[in-house]
Amino acid sequence: MMNPKASSVAEYFSWQTETIQEKLQSIRETIAAVVPEAKEVISYHMPAFKTSEVLVYYAAMKKHIGFYPHSEAIIVFKKELAPYKTSKGAIQFPLDQPIPLDLIRDITIFRREQVRAKKE
């Protein structure tokens, strides 16, 4: 589902159905709670949270929510991600299933610590 580039997260959300907006908002709130210092940006046409670099991206697709935490997070959380389709840097959460917010929180914390460690 390729849309023109959103100028803000609010605009990106406005393009989605109400059901998808609710799922995206729950992801957004989960991430913001663990990285309140992060700035919300649109990057690669997707909402993302950024500190010194982008921590995670997320996006609405036709049949799933894509979550993009970089490849190392996929490896580290391989066992927890077993129920989901994954690729090198992407996770697909089917729209017809609850979004695993605890897993999103844990992966975001991992990414926050990974980025902090790079800066030290």
One Martini backbone bead per residue (centre of mass of N, CA, C, O) as a GRO file, in nm:
protein
  120
    1MET     BB    1   0.083   0.046   0.031
    2MET     BB    2   0.123   0.337  -0.150
    3ASN     BB    3   0.194   0.643  -0.034
    4PRO     BB    4   0.236   0.932   0.011
    5LYS     BB    5   0.420   1.136   0.190
    6ALA     BB    6   0.416   1.203   0.502
    7SER     BB    7   0.446   1.486   0.728
    8SER     BB    8   0.306   1.302   0.953
    9VAL     BB    9   0.173   1.093   1.176
   10ALA     BB   10  -0.114   1.200   1.160
   11GLU     BB   11  -0.141   1.172   0.856
   12TYR     BB   12  -0.088   0.873   0.837
   13PHE     BB   13  -0.325   0.787   1.014
   14SER     BB   14  -0.556   0.923   0.837
   15TRP     BB   15  -0.526   0.691   0.604
   16GLN     BB   16  -0.665   0.505   0.801
   17THR     BB   17  -0.845   0.306   0.956
   18GLU     BB   18  -0.977   0.288   1.260
   19THR     BB   19  -0.860   0.011   1.338
   20ILE     BB   20  -0.566   0.079   1.257
   21GLN     BB   21  -0.532   0.330   1.429
   22GLU     BB   22  -0.553   0.180   1.699
   23LYS     BB   23  -0.304   0.002   1.660
   24LEU     BB   24  -0.099   0.227   1.610
   25GLN     BB   25  -0.150   0.377   1.879
   26SER     BB   26  -0.061   0.146   2.066
   27ILE     BB   27   0.227   0.142   1.962
   28ARG     BB   28   0.302   0.436   2.009
   29GLU     BB   29   0.255   0.433   2.321
   30THR     BB   30   0.453   0.207   2.390
   31ILE     BB   31   0.707   0.345   2.284
   32ALA     BB   32   0.685   0.622   2.431
   33ALA     BB   33   0.707   0.501   2.723
   34VAL     BB   34   1.023   0.394   2.675
   35VAL     BB   35   1.090   0.667   2.471
   36PRO     BB   36   1.043   0.986   2.554
   37GLU     BB   37   1.306   1.108   2.401
   38ALA     BB   38   1.186   1.049   2.145
   39LYS     BB   39   1.132   1.114   1.809
   40GLU     BB   40   0.888   1.176   1.584
   41VAL     BB   41   0.889   1.027   1.256
   42ILE     BB   42   0.936   1.030   0.906
   43SER     BB   43   1.055   0.722   0.755
   44TYR     BB   44   1.021   0.564   0.477
   45HIS     BB   45   0.700   0.633   0.501
   46MET     BB   46   0.723   0.605   0.825
   47PRO     BB   47   0.683   0.561   1.135
   48ALA     BB   48   0.912   0.688   1.395
   49PHE     BB   49   1.180   0.642   1.634
   50LYS     BB   50   1.418   0.894   1.756
   51THR     BB   51   1.739   0.963   1.834
   52SER     BB   52   2.038   0.930   1.705
   53GLU     BB   53   1.850   0.707   1.588
   54VAL     BB   54   1.662   0.477   1.463
   55LEU     BB   55   1.483   0.239   1.633
   56VAL     BB   56   1.178   0.238   1.506
   57TYR     BB   57   0.935   0.101   1.288
   58TYR     BB   58   0.597   0.155   1.145
   59ALA     BB   59   0.322  -0.017   0.954
   60ALA     BB   60   0.063  -0.022   0.727
   61MET     BB   61  -0.091  -0.294   0.585
   62LYS     BB   62  -0.314  -0.494   0.445
   63LYS     BB   63  -0.254  -0.764   0.672
   64HIS     BB   64  -0.046  -0.578   0.841
   65ILE     BB   65   0.195  -0.497   1.079
   66GLY     BB   66   0.485  -0.330   1.058
   67PHE     BB   67   0.803  -0.410   1.215
   68TYR     BB   68   1.125  -0.214   1.248
   69PRO     BB   69   1.424  -0.310   1.449
   70HIS     BB   70   1.624  -0.447   1.310
   71SER     BB   71   1.815  -0.732   1.285
   72GLU     BB   72   1.915  -0.796   1.576
   73ALA     BB   73   1.633  -0.815   1.710
   74ILE     BB   74   1.540  -1.065   1.555
   75ILE     BB   75   1.753  -1.252   1.675
   76VAL     BB   76   1.711  -1.209   1.985
   77PHE     BB   77   1.372  -1.260   1.934
   78LYS     BB   78   1.314  -1.533   1.792
   79LYS     BB   79   1.133  -1.692   1.988
   80GLU     BB   80   0.906  -1.469   2.025
   81LEU     BB   81   0.870  -1.457   1.689
   82ALA     BB   82   0.768  -1.738   1.584
   83PRO     BB   83   0.452  -1.660   1.516
   84TYR     BB   84   0.598  -1.474   1.305
   85LYS     BB   85   0.671  -1.299   1.036
   86THR     BB   86   1.008  -1.281   0.911
   87SER     BB   87   1.295  -1.084   0.852
   88LYS     BB   88   1.579  -0.927   0.877
   89GLY     BB   89   1.397  -0.630   0.965
   90ALA     BB   90   1.106  -0.784   0.996
   91ILE     BB   91   0.762  -0.767   1.116
   92GLN     BB   92   0.448  -0.952   1.122
   93PHE     BB   93   0.126  -0.830   1.224
   94PRO     BB   94  -0.167  -0.942   1.219
   95LEU     BB   95  -0.481  -0.791   1.201
   96ASP     BB   96  -0.640  -1.061   1.330
   97GLN     BB   97  -0.452  -0.986   1.575
   98PRO     BB   98  -0.305  -0.918   1.843
   99ILE     BB   99  -0.092  -0.692   1.962
  100PRO     BB  100   0.241  -0.733   2.095
  101LEU     BB  101   0.324  -0.502   2.319
  102ASP     BB  102   0.540  -0.635   2.496
  103LEU     BB  103   0.731  -0.698   2.261
  104ILE     BB  104   0.763  -0.411   2.161
  105ARG     BB  105   0.881  -0.305   2.419
  106ASP     BB  106   1.130  -0.494   2.439
  107ILE     BB  107   1.254  -0.416   2.166
  108THR     BB  108   1.280  -0.113   2.222
  109ILE     BB  109   1.469  -0.141   2.461
  110PHE     BB  110   1.692  -0.281   2.310
  111ARG     BB  111   1.741  -0.048   2.109
  112ARG     BB  112   1.806   0.170   2.311
  113GLU     BB  113   2.058   0.022   2.427
  114GLN     BB  114   2.211  -0.012   2.163
  115VAL     BB  115   2.240   0.294   2.102
  116ARG     BB  116   2.374   0.380   2.365
  117ALA     BB  117   2.631   0.199   2.335
  118LYS     BB  118   2.740   0.346   2.079
  119LYS     BB  119   2.786   0.633   2.231
  120GLU     BB  120   3.014   0.525   2.452
   0.00000   0.00000   0.00000
